[in-house]
PDB file of C-alpha atoms in Angstrom:
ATOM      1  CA  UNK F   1     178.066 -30.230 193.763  1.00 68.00           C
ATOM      2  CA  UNK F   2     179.941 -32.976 192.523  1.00 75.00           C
ATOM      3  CA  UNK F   3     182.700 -35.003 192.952  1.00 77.00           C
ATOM      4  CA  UNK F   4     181.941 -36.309 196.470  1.00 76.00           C
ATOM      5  CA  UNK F   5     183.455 -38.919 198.741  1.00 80.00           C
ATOM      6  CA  UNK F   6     181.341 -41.727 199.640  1.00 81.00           C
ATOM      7  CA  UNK F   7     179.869 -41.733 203.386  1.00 81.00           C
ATOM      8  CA  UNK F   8     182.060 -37.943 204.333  1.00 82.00           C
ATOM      9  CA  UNK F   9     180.033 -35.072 206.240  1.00 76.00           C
ATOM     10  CA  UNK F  10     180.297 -32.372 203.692  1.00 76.00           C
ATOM     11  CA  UNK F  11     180.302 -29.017 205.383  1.00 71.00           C
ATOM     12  CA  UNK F  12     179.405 -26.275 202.954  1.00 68.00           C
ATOM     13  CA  UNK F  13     178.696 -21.886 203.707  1.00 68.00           C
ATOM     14  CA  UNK F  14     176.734 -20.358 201.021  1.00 68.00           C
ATOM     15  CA  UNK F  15     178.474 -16.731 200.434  1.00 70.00           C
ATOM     16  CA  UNK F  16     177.495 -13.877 198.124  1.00 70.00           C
ATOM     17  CA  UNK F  17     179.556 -10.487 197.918  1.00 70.00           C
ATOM     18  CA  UNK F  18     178.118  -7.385 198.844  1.00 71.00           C
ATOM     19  CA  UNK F  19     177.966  -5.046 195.993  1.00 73.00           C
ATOM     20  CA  UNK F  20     177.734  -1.916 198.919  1.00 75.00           C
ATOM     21  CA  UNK F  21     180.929  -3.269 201.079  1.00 75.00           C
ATOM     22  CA  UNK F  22     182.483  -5.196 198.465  1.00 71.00           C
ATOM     23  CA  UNK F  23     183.241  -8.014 201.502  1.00 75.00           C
ATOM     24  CA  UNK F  24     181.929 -11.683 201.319  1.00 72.00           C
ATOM     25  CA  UNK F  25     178.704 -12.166 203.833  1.00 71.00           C
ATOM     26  CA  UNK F  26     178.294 -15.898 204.336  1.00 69.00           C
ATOM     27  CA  UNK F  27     174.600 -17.707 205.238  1.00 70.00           C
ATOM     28  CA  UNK F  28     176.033 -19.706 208.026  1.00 73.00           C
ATOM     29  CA  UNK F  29     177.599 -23.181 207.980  1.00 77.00           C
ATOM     30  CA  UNK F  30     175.669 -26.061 207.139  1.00 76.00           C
ATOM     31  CA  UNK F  31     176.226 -29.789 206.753  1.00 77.00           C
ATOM     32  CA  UNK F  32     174.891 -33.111 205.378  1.00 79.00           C
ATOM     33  CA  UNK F  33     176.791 -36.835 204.932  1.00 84.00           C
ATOM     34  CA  UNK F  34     177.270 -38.418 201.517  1.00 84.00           C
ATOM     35  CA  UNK F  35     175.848 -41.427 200.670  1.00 88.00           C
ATOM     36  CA  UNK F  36     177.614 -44.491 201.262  1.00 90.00           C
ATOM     37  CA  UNK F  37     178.003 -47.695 199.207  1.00 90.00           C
ATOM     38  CA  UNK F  38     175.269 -50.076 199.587  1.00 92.00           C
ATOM     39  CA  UNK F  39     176.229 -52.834 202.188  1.00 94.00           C
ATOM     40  CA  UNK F  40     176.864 -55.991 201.462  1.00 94.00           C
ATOM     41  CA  UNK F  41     176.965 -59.879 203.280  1.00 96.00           C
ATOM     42  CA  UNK F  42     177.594 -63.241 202.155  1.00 97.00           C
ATOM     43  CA  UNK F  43     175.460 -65.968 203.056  1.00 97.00           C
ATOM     44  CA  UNK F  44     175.925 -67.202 206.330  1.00 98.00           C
ATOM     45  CA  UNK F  45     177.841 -71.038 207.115  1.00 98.00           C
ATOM     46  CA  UNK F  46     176.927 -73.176 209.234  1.00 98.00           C
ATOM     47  CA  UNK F  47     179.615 -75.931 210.506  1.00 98.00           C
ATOM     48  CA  UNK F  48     180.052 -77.650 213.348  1.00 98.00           C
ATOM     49  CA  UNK F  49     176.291 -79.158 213.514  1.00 97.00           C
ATOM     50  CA  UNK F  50     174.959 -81.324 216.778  1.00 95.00           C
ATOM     51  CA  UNK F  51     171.788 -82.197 218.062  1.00 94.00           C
ATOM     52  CA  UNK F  52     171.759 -78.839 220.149  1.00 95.00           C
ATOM     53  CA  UNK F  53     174.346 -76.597 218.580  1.00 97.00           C
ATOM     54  CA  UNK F  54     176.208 -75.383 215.652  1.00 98.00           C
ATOM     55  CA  UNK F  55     178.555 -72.670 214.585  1.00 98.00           C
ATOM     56  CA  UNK F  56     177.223 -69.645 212.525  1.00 98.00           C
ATOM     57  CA  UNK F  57     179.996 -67.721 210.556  1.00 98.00           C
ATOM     58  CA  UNK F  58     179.400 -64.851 208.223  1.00 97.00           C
ATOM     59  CA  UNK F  59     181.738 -61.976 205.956  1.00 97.00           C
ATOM     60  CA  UNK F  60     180.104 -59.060 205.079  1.00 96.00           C
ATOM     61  CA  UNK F  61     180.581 -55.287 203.946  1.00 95.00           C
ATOM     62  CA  UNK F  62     179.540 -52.500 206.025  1.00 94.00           C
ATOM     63  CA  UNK F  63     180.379 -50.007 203.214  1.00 92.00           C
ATOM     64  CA  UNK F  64     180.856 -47.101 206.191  1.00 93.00           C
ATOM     65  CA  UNK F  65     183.824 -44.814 206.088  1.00 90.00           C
ATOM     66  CA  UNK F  66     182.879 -42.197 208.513  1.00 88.00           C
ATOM     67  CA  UNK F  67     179.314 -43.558 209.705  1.00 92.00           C
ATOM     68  CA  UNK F  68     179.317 -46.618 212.201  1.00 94.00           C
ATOM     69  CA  UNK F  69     177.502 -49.814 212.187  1.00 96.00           C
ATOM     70  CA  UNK F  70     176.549 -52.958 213.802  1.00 97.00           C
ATOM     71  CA  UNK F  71     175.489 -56.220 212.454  1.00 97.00           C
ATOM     72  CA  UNK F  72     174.313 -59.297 214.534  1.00 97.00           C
ATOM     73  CA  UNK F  73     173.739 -62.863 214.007  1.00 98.00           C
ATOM     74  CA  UNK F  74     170.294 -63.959 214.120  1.00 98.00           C
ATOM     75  CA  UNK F  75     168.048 -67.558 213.991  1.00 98.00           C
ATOM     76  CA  UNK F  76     164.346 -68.732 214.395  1.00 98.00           C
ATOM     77  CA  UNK F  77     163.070 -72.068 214.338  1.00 98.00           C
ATOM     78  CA  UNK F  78     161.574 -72.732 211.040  1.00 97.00           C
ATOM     79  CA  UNK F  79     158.117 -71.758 210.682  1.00 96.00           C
ATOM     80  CA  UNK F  80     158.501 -68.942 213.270  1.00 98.00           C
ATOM     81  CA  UNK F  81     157.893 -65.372 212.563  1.00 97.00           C
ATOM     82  CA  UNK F  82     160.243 -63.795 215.159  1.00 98.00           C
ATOM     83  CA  UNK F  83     164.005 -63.662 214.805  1.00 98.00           C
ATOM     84  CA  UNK F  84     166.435 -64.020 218.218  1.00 98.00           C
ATOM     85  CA  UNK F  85     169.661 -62.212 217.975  1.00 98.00           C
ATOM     86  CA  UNK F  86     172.605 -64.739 219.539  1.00 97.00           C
ATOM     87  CA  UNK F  87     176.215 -63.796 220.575  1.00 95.00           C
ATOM     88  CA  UNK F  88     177.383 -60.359 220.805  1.00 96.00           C
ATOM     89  CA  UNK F  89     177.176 -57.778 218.107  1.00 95.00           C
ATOM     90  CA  UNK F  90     180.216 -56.715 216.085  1.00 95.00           C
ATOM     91  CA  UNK F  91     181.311 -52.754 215.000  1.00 95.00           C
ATOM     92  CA  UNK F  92     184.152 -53.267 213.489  1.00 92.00           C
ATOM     93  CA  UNK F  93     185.268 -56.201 211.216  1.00 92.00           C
ATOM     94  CA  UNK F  94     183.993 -57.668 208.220  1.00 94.00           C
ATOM     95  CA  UNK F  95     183.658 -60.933 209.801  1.00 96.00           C
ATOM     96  CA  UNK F  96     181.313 -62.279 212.558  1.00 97.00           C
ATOM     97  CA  UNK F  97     180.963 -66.172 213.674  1.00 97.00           C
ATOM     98  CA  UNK F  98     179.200 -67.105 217.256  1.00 98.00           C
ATOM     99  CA  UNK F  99     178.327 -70.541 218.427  1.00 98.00           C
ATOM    100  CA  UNK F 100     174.273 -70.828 218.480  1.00 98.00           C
ATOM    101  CA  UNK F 101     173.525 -73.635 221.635  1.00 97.00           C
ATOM    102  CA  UNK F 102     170.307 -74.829 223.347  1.00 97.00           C
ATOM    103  CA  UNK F 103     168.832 -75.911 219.789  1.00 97.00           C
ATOM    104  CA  UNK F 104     166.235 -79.011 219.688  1.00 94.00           C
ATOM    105  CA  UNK F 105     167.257 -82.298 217.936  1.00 92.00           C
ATOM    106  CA  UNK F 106     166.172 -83.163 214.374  1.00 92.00           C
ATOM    107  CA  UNK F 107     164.400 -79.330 213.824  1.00 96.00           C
ATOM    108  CA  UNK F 108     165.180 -77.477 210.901  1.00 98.00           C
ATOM    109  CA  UNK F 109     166.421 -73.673 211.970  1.00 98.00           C
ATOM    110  CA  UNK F 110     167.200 -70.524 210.116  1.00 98.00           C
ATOM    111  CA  UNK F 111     170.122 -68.272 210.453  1.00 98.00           C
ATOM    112  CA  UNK F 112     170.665 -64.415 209.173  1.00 98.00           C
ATOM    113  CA  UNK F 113     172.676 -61.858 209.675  1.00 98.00           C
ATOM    114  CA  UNK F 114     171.293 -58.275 210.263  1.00 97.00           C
ATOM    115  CA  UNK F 115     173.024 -55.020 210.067  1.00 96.00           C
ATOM    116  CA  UNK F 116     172.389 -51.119 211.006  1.00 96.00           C
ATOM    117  CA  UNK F 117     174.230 -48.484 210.134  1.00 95.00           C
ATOM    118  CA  UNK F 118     174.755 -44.682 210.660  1.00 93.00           C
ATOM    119  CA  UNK F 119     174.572 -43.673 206.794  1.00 92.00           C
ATOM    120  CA  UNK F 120     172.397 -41.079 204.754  1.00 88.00           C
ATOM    121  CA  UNK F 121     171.279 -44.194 202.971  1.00 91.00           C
ATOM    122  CA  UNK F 122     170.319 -48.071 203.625  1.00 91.00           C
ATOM    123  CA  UNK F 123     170.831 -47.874 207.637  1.00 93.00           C
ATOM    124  CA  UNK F 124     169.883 -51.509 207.737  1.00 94.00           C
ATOM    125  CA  UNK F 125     170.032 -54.784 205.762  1.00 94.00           C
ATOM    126  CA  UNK F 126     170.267 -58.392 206.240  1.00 96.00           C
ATOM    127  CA  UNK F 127     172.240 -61.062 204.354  1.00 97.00           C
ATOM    128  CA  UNK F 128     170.131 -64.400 202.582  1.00 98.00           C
ATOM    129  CA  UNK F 129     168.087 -66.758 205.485  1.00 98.00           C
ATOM    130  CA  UNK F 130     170.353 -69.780 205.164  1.00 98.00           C
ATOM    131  CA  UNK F 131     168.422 -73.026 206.729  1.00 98.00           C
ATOM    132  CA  UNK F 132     170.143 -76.169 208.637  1.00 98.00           C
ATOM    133  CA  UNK F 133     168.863 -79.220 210.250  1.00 97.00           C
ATOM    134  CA  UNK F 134     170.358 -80.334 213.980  1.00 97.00           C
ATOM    135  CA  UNK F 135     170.972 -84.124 214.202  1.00 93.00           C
ATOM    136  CA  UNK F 136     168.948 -86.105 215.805  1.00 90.00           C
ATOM    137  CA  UNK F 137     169.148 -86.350 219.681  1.00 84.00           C
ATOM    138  CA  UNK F 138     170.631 -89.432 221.128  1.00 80.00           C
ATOM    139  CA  UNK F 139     168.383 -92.475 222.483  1.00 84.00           C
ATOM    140  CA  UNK F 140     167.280 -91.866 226.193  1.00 84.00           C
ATOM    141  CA  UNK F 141     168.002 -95.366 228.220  1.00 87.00           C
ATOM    142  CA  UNK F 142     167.157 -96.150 231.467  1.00 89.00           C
ATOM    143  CA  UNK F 143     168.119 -99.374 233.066  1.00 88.00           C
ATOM    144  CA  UNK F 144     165.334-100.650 235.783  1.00 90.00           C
ATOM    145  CA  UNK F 145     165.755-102.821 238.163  1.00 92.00           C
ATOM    146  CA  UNK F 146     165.014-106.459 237.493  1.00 90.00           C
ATOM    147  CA  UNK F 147     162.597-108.913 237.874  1.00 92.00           C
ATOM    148  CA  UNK F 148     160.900-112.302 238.318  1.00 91.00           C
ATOM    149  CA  UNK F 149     164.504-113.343 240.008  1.00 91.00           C
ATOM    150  CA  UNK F 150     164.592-117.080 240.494  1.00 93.00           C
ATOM    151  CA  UNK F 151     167.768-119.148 240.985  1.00 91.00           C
ATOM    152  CA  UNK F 152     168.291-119.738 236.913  1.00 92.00           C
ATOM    153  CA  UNK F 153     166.414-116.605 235.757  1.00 92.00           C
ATOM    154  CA  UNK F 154     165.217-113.160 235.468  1.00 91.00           C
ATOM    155  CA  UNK F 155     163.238-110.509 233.653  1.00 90.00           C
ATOM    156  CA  UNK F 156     165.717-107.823 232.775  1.00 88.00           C
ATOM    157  CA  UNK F 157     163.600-104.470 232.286  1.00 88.00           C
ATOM    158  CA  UNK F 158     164.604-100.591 230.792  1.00 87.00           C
ATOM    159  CA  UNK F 159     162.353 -98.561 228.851  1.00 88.00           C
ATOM    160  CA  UNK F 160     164.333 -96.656 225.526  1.00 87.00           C
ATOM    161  CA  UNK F 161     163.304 -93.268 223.928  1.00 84.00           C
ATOM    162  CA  UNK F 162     164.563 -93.813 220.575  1.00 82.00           C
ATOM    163  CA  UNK F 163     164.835 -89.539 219.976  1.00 76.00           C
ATOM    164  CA  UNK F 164     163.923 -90.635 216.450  1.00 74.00           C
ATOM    165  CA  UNK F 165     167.093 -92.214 216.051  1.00 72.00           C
ATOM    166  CA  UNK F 166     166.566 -95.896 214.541  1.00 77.00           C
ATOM    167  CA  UNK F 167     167.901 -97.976 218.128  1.00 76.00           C
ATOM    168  CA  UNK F 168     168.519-101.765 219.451  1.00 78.00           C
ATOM    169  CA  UNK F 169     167.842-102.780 222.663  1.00 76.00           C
ATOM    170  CA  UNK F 170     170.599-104.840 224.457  1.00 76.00           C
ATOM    171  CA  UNK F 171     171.358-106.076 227.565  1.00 70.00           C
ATOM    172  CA  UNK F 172     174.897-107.666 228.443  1.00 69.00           C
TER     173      UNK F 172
END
């Protein structure tokens, strides 16, 4: 059998004649699905990049005609073994883009996107591991109270966590 459309359930009866009735006796009908295309998926982008947050957008191509699918976006911390699925999945579309939030500053992350799919063939896959850096967190300032208050002077005191960001300390 040749000839076949990509990803179709093909539903075939094997039938001989009789050579004593001279009618057709079939074997029963029987099915299997084509094989689809292999599925495809750009790399992911990243845009939109904060100390805690960024924007993860991806195109791909499922490849299904009558099978379904489902592809999700997914990140770990570099160095990490274990990938986190964020945002909802998507089943239709050849697009997918989800904001990715409660990052930590100045850490490099990685991003993928991962697909399944109902198909004789490939039922999953997974685009390139793109990698990003967030931005450094902003300085953490607190203001204390002063001190050593005479009638022409005073110790002004606050403590700074620079978050790695290079800082200056003023008062005014």
């Amino acid at each position: 059998l040749s000839g076949l459309d990509l990803d179709r359930i093909v539903v075939f009866d094997f039938r001989a004649k009789d050579q004593y009735s001279g009618g057709f006796v079939g074997g029963g009908e029987r099915e299997f699905k084509s094989y689809a295309n292999s599925p495809s998926a750009n790399d992911p982008v990243i845009s939109n990049i904060t100390f805690n947050s960024a924007t993860v957008a991806c195109t791909f191509n499922a490849a299904v005609v009558e099978s379904t699918f489902s592809v999700q976006l997914q990140y770990r911390k570099f160095g990490d073994t274990a990938w986190i699925n964020f945002g909802a999945a998507v089943t239709s579309d050849t697009t997918i883009s989800r904001p990715l939030t409660g990052l930590l500053g100045s850490t490099t992350y990685q991003v993928r996107l991962s697909g399944t799919r109902t198909t004789a063939n490939i039922t999953s896959w997974t685009s390139n591991i793109v990698s990003f850096d967030t931005l450094p967190d902003t300085p953490t300032i607190t203001t204390n109270a002063a001190s050593v208050v005479t009638h022409n002077q005073a110790t002004l005191n606050g403590t700074i966590d620079p978050n790695t960001v290079s800082s200056r300390v003023r008062f005014g």
